[in-house]
mmCIF file of N, CA and C in Angstrom:
data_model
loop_
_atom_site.group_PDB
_atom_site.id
_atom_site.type_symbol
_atom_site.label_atom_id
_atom_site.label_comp_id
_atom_site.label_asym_id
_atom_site.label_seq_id
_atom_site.Cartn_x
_atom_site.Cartn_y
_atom_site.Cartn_z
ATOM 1 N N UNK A 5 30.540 111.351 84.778
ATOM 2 C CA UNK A 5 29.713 111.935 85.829
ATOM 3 C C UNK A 5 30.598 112.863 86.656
ATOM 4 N N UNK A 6 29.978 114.093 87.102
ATOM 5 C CA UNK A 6 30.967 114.928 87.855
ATOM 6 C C UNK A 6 29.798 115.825 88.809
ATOM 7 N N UNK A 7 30.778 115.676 90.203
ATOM 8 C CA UNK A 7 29.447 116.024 91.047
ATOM 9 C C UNK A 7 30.152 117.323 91.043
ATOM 10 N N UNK A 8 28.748 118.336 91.114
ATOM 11 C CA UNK A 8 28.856 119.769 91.722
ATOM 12 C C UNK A 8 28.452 119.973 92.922
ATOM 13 N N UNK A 9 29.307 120.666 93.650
ATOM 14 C CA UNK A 9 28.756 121.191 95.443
ATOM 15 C C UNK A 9 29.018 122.496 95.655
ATOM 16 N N UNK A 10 28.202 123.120 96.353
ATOM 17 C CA UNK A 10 28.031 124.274 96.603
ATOM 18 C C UNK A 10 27.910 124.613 98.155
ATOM 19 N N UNK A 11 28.135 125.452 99.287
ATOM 20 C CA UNK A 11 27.189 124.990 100.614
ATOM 21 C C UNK A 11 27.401 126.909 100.853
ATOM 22 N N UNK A 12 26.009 126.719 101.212
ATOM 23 C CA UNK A 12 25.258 127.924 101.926
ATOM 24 C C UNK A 12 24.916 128.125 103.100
ATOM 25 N N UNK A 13 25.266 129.499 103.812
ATOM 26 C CA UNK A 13 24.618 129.877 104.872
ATOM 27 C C UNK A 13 24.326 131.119 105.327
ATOM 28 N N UNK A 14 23.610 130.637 106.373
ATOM 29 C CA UNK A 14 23.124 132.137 107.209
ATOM 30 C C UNK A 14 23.473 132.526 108.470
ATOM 31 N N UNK A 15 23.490 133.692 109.236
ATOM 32 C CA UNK A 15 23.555 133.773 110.640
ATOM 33 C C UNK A 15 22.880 134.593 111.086
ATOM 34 N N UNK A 16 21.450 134.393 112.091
ATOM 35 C CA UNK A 16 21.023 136.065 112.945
ATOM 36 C C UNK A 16 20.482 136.239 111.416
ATOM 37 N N UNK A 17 19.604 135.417 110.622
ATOM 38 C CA UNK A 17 19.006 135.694 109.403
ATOM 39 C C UNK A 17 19.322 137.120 108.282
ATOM 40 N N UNK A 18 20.290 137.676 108.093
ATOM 41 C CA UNK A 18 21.150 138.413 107.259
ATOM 42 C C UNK A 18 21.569 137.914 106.410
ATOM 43 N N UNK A 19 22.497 137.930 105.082
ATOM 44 C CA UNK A 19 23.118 137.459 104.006
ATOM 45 C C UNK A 19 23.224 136.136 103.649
ATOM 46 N N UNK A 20 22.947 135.578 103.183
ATOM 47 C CA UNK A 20 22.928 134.442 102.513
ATOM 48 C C UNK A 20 24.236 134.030 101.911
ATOM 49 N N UNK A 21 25.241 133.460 102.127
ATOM 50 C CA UNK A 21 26.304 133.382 101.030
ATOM 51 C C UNK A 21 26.754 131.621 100.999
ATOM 52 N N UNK A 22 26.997 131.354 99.645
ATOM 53 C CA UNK A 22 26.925 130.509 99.299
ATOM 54 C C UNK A 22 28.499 130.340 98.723
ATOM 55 N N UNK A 23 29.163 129.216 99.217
ATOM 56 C CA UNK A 23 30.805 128.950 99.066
ATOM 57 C C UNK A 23 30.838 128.138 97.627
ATOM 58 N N UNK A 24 30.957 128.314 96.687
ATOM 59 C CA UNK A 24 31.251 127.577 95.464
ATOM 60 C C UNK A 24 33.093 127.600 95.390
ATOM 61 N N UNK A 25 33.317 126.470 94.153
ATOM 62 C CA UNK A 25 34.703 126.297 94.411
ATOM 63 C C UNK A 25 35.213 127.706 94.419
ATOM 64 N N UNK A 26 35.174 128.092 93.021
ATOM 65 C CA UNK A 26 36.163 129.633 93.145
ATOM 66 C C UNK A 26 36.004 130.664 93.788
ATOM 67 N N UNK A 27 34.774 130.839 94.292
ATOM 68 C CA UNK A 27 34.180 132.269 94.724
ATOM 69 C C UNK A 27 33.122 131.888 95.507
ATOM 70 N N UNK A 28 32.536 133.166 96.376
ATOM 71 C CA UNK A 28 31.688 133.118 97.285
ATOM 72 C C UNK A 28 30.902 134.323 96.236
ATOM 73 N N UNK A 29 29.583 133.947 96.558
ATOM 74 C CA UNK A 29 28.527 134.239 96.273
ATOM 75 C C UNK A 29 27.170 135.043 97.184
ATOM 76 N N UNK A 30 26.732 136.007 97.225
ATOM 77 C CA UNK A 30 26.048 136.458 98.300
ATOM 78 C C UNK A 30 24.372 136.814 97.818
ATOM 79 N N UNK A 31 23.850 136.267 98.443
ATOM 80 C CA UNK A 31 22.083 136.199 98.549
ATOM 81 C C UNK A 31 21.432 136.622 99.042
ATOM 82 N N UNK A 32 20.785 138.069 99.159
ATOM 83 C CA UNK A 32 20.667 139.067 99.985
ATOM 84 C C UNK A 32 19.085 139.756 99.288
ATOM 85 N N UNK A 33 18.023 139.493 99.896
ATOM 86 C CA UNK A 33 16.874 140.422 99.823
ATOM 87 C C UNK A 33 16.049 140.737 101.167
ATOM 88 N N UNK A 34 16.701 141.184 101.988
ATOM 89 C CA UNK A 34 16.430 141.203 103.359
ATOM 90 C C UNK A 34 15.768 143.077 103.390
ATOM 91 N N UNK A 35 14.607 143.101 104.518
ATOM 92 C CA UNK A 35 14.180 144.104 104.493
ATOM 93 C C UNK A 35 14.872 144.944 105.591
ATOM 94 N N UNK A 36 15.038 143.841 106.957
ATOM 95 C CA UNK A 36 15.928 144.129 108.036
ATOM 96 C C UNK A 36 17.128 144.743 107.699
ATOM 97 N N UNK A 37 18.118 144.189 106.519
ATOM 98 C CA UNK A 37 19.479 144.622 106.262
ATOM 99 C C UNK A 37 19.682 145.323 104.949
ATOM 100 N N UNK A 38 18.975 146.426 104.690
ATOM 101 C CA UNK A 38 18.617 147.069 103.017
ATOM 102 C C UNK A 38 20.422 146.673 102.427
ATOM 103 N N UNK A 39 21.388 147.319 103.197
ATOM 104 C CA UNK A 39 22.224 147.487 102.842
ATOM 105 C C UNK A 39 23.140 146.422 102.049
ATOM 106 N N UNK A 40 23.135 145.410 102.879
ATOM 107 C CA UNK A 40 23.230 143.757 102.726
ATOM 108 C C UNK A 40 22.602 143.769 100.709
ATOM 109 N N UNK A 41 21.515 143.989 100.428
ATOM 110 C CA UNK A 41 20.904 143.671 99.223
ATOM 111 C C UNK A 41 21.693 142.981 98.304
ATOM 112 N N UNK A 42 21.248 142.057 97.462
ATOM 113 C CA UNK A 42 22.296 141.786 96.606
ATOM 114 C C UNK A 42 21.057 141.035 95.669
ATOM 115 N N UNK A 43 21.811 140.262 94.526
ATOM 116 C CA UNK A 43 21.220 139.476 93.322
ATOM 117 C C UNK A 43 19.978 139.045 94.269
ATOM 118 N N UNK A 44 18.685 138.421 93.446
ATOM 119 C CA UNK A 44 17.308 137.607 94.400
ATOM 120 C C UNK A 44 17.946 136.383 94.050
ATOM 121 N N UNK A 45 17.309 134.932 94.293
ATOM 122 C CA UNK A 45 17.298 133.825 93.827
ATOM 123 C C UNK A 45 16.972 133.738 92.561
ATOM 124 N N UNK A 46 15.805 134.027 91.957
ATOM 125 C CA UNK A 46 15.374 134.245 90.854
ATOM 126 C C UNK A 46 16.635 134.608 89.910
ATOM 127 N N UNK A 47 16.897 135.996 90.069
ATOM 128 C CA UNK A 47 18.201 136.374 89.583
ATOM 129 C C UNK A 47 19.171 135.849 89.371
ATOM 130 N N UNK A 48 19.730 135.367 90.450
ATOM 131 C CA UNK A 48 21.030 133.859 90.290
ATOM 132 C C UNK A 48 20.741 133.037 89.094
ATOM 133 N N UNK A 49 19.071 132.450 89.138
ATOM 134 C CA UNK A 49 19.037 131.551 88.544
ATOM 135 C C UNK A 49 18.706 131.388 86.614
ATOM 136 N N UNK A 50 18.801 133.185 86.778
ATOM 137 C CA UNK A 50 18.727 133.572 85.081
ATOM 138 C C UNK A 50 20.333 133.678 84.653
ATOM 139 N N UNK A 51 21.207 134.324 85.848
ATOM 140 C CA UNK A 51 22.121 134.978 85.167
ATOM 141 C C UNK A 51 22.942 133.533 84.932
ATOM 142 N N UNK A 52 22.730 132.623 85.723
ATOM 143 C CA UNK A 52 23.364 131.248 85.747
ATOM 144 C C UNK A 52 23.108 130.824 84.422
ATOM 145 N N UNK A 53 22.167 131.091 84.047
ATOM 146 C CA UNK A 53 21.565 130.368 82.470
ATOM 147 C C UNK A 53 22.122 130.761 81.287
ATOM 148 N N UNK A 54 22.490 132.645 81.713
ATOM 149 C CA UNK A 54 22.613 133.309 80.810
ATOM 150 C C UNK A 54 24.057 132.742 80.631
ATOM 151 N N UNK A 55 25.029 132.448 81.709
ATOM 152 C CA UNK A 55 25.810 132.247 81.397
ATOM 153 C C UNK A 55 26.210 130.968 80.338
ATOM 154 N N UNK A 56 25.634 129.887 80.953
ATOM 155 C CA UNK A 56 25.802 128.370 80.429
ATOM 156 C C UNK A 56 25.277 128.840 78.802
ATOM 157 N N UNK A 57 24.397 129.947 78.772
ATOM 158 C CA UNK A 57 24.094 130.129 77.288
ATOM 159 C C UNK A 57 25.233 130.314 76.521
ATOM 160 N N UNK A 58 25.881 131.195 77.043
ATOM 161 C CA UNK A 58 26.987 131.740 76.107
ATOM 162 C C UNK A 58 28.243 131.131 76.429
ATOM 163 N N UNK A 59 28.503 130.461 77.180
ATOM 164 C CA UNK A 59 29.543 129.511 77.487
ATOM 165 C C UNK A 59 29.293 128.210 75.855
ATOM 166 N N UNK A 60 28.008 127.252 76.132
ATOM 167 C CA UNK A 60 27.677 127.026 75.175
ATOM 168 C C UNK A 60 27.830 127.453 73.586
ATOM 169 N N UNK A 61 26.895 128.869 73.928
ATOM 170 C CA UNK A 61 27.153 129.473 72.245
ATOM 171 C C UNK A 61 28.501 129.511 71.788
ATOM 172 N N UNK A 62 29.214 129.725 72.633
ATOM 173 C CA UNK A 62 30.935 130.171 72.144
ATOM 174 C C UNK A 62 31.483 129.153 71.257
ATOM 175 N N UNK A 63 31.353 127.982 72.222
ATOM 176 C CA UNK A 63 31.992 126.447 72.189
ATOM 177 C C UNK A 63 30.954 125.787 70.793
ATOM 178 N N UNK A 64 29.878 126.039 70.370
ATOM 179 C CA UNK A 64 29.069 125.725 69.072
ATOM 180 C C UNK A 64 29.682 126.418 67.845
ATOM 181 N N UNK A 65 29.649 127.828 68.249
ATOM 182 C CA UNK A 65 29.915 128.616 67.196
ATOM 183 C C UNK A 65 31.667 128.147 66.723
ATOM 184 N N UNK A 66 32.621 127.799 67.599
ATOM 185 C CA UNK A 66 33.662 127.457 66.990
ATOM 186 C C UNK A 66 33.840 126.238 66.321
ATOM 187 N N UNK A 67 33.016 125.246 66.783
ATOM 188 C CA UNK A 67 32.445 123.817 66.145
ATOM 189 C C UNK A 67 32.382 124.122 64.775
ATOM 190 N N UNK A 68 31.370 124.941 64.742
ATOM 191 C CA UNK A 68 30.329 125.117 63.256
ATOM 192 C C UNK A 68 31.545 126.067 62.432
ATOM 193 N N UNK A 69 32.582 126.925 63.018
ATOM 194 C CA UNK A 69 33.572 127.663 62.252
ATOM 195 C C UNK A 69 32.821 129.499 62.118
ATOM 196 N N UNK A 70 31.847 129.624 63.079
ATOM 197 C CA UNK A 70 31.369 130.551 63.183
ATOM 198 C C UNK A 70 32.026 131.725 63.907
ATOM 199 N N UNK A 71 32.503 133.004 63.254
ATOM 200 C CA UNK A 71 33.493 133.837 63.730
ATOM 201 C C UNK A 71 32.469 134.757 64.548
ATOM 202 N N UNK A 72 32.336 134.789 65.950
ATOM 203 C CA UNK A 72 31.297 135.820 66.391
ATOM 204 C C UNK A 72 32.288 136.551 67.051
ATOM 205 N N UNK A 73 31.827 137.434 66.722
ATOM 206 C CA UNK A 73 32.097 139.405 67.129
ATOM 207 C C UNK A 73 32.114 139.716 68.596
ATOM 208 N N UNK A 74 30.990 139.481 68.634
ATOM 209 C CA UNK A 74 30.172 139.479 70.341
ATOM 210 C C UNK A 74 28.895 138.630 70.358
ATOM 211 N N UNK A 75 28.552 138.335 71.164
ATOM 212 C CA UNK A 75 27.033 137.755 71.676
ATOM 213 C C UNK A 75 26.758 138.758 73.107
ATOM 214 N N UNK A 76 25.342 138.909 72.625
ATOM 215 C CA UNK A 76 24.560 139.122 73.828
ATOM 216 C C UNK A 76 22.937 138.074 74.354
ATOM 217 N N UNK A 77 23.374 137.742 75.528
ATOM 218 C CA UNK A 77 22.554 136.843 75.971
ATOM 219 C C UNK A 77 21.227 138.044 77.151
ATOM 220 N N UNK A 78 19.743 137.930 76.419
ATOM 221 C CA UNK A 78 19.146 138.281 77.294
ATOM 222 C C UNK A 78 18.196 137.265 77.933
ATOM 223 N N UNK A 79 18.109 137.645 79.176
ATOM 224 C CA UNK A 79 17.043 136.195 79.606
ATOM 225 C C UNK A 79 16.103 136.935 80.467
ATOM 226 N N UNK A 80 14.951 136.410 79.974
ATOM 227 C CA UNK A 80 13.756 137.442 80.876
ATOM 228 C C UNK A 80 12.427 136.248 81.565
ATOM 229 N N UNK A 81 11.994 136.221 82.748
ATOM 230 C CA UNK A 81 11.760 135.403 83.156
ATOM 231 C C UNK A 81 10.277 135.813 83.942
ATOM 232 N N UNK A 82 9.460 135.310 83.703
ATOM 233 C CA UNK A 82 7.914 135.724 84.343
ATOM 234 C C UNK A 82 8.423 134.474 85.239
ATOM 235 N N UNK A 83 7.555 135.491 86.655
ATOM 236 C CA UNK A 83 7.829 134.752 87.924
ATOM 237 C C UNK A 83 6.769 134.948 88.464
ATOM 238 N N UNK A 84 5.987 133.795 89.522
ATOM 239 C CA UNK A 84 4.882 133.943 89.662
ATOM 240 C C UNK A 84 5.451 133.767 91.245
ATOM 241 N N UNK A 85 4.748 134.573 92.180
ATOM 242 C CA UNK A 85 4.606 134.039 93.893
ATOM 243 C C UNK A 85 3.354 134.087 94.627
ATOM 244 N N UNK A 86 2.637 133.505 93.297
ATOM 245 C CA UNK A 86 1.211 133.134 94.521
ATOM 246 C C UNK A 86 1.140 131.341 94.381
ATOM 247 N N UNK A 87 0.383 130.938 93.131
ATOM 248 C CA UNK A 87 -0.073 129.298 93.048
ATOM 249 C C UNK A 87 1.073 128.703 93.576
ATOM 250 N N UNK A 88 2.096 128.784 92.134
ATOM 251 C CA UNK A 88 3.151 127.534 91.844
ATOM 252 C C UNK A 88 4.079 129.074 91.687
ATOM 253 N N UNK A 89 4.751 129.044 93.332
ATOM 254 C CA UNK A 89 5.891 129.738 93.047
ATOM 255 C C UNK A 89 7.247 129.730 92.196
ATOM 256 N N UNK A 90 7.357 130.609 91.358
ATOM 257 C CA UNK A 90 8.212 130.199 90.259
ATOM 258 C C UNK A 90 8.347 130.828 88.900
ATOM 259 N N UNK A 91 9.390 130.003 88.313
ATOM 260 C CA UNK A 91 8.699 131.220 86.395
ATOM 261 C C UNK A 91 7.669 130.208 85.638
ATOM 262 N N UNK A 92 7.236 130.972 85.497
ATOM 263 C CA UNK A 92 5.781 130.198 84.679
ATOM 264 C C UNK A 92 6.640 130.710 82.902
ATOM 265 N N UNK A 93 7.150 130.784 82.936
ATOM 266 C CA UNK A 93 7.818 131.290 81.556
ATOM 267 C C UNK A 93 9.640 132.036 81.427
ATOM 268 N N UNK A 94 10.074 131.356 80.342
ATOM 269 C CA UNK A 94 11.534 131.999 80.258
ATOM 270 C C UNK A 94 11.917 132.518 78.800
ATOM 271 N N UNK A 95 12.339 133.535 78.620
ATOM 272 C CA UNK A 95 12.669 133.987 77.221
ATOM 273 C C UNK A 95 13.708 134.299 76.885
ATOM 274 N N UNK A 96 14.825 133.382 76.031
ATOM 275 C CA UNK A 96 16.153 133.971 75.712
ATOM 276 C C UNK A 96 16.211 134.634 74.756
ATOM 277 N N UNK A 97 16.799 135.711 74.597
ATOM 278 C CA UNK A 97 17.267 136.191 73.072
ATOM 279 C C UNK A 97 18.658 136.177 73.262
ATOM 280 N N UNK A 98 19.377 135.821 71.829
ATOM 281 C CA UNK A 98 20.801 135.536 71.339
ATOM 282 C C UNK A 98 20.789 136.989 70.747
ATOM 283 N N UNK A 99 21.928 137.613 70.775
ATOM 284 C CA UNK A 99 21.968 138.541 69.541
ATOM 285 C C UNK A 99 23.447 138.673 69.235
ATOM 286 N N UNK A 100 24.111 137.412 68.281
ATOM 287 C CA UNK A 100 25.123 137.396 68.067
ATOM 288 C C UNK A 100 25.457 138.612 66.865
ATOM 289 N N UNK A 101 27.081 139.204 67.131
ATOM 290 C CA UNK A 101 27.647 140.044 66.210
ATOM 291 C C UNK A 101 28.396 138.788 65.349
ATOM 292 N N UNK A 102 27.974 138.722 63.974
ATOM 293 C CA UNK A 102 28.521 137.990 63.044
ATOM 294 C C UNK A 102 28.111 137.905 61.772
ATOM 295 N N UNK A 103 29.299 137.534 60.505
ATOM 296 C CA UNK A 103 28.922 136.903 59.490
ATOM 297 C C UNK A 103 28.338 136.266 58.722
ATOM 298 N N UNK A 104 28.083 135.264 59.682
ATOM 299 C CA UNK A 104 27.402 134.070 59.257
ATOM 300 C C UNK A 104 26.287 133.946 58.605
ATOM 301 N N UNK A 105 25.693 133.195 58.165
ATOM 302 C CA UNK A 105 24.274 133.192 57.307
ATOM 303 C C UNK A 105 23.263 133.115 58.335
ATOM 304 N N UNK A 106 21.849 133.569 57.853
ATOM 305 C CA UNK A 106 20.792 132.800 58.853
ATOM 306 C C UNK A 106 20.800 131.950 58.902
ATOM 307 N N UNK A 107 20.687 130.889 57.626
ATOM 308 C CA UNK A 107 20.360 129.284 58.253
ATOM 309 C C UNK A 107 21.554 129.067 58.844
ATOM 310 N N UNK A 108 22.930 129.340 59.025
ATOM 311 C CA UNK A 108 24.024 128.542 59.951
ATOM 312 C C UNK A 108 23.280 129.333 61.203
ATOM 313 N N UNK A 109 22.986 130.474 61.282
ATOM 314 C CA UNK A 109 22.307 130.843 62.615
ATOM 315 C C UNK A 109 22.068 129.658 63.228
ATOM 316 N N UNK A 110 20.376 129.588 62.691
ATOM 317 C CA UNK A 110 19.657 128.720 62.898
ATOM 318 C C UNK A 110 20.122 127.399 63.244
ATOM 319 N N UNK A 111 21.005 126.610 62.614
ATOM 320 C CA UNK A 111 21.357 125.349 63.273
ATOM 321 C C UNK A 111 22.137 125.742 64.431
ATOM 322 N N UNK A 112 22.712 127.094 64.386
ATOM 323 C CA UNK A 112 23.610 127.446 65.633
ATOM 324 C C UNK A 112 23.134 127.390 66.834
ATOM 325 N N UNK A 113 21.675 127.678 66.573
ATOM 326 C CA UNK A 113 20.893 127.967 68.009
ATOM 327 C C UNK A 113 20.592 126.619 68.219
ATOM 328 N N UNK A 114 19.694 125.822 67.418
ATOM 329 C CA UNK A 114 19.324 124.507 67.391
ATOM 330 C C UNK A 114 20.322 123.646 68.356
ATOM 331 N N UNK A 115 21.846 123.918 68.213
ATOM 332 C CA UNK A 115 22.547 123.261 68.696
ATOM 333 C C UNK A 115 22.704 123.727 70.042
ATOM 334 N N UNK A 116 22.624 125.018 70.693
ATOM 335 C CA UNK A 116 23.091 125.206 71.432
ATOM 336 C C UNK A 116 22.151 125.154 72.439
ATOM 337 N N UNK A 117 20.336 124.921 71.574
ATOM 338 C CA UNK A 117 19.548 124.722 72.654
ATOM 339 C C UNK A 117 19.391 123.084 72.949
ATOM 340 N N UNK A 118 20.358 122.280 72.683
ATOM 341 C CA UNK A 118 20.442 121.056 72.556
ATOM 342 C C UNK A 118 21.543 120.799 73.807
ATOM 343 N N UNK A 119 22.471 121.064 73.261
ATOM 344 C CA UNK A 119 23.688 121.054 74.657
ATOM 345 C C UNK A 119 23.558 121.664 75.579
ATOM 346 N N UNK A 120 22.707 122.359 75.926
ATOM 347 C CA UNK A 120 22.965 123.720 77.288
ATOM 348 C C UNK A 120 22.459 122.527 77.995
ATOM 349 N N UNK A 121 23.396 122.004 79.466
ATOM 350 C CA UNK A 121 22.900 121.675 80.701
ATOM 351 C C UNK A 121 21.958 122.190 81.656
ATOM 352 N N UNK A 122 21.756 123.708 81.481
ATOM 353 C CA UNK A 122 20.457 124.191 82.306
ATOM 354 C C UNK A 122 19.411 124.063 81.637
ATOM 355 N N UNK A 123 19.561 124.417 80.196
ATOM 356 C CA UNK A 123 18.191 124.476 79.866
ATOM 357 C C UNK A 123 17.499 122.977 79.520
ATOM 358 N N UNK A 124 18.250 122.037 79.741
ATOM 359 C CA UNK A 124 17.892 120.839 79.979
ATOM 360 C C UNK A 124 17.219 120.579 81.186
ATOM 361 N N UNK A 125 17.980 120.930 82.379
ATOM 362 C CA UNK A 125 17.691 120.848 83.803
ATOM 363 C C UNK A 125 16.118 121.675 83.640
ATOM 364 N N UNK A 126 16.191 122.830 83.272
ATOM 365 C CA UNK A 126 14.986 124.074 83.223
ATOM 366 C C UNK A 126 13.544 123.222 82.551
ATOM 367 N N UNK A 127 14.297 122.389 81.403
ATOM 368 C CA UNK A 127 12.950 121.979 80.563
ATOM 369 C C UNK A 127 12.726 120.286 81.017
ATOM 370 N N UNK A 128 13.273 119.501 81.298
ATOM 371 C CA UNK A 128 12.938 118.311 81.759
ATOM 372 C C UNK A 128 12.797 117.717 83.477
ATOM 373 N N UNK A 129 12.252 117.396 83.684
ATOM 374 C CA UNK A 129 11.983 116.966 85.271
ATOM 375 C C UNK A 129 13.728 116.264 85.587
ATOM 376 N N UNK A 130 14.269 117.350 86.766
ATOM 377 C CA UNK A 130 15.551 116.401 87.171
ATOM 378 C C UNK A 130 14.996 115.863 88.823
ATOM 379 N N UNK A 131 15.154 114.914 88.855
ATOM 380 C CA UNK A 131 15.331 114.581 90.379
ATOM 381 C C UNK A 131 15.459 115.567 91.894
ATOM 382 N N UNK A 132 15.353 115.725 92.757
ATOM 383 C CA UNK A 132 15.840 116.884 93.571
ATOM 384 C C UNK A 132 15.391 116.108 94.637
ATOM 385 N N UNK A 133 16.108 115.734 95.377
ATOM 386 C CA UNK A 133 16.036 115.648 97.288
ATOM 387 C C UNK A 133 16.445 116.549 97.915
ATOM 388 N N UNK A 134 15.400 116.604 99.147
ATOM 389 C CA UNK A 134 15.224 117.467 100.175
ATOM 390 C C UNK A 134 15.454 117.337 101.010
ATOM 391 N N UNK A 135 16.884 116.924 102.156
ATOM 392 C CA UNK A 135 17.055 116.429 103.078
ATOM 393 C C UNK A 135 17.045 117.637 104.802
ATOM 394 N N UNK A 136 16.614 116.910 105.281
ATOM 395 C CA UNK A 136 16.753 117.488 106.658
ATOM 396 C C UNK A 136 17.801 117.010 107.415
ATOM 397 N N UNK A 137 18.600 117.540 107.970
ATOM 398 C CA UNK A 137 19.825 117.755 109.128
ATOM 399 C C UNK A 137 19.322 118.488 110.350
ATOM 400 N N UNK A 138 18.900 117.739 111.605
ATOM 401 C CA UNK A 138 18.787 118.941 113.016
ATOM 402 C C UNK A 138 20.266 118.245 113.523
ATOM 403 N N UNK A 139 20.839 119.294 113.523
ATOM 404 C CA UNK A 139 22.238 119.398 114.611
ATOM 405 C C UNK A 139 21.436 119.605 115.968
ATOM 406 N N UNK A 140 22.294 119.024 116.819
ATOM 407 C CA UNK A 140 21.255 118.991 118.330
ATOM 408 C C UNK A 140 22.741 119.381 119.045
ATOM 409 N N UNK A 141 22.449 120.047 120.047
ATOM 410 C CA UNK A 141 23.332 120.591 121.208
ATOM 411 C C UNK A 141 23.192 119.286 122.563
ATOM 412 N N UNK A 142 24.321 118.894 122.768
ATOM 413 C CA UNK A 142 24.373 118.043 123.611
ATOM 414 C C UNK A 142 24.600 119.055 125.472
ATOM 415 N N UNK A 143 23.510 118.880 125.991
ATOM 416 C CA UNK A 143 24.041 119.447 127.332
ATOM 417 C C UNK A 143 25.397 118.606 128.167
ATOM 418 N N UNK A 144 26.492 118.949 128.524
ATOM 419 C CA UNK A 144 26.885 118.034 129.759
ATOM 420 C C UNK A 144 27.284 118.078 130.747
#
């Protein structure tokens, strides 16, 4: 088990940035601060995928003895913001540069849509609490 933490904030409602271990991260679709702009949420939460995809694919394909060239990971995501805000749909395409046969393809993907931790998280109900914190100002 290995916990992940992340912590985010705001000030005077502008930029969003979010402290992860290595790097800071910035969250920005503000109309007030055009300039500020940066990735949406939505966005974060494809390119995050895209990544774990090919992090994944890499680590399969050397398993299986699969020499890839390049991979390209596309991820395209219908997002809905009226009912059930959210993607009502996600579409990866792989388009690995390689040798390999189709059917090793094929178990390639099989596997890698097996191990990916998001798309686990994405396709099965995980848990999620919602906690509230009011910090209160003490007069004295």
């Amino acid at each position: 088990m290995k916990t992940i933490n992340v912590l985010g904030y705001s000030r005077n409602n502008e930029q969003f940035v979010v402290k992860t271990q290595n790097s800071d991260v910035r969250i920005s679709r503000n109309e007030k601060f055009p300039e500020l702009e940066g990735p949406s949420p939505f966005e974060y939460i494809l390119a995050g995928f895209a990544g774990c995809v090919n992090a994944v694919s890499q680590q399969v394909a050397a398993e299986l003895g699969i020499n890839l060239k390049s991979l390209q990971v596309e991820i395209t995501g219908e997002a809905s913001l009226e009912e059930r805000v959210g993607f009502n749909k996600i579409e990866i395409v792989l388009k690995p540069t390689t040798d390999a046969s189709l059917s090793v393809l094929q178990k390639w993907l099989q596997l890698v849509q097996q191990k990916s931790p998001v798309y686990d998280n994405l396709v099965n109900s995980t848990p999620v609490e919602l906690i509230l914190y009011k910090e209160y100002n003490y007069a004295a």
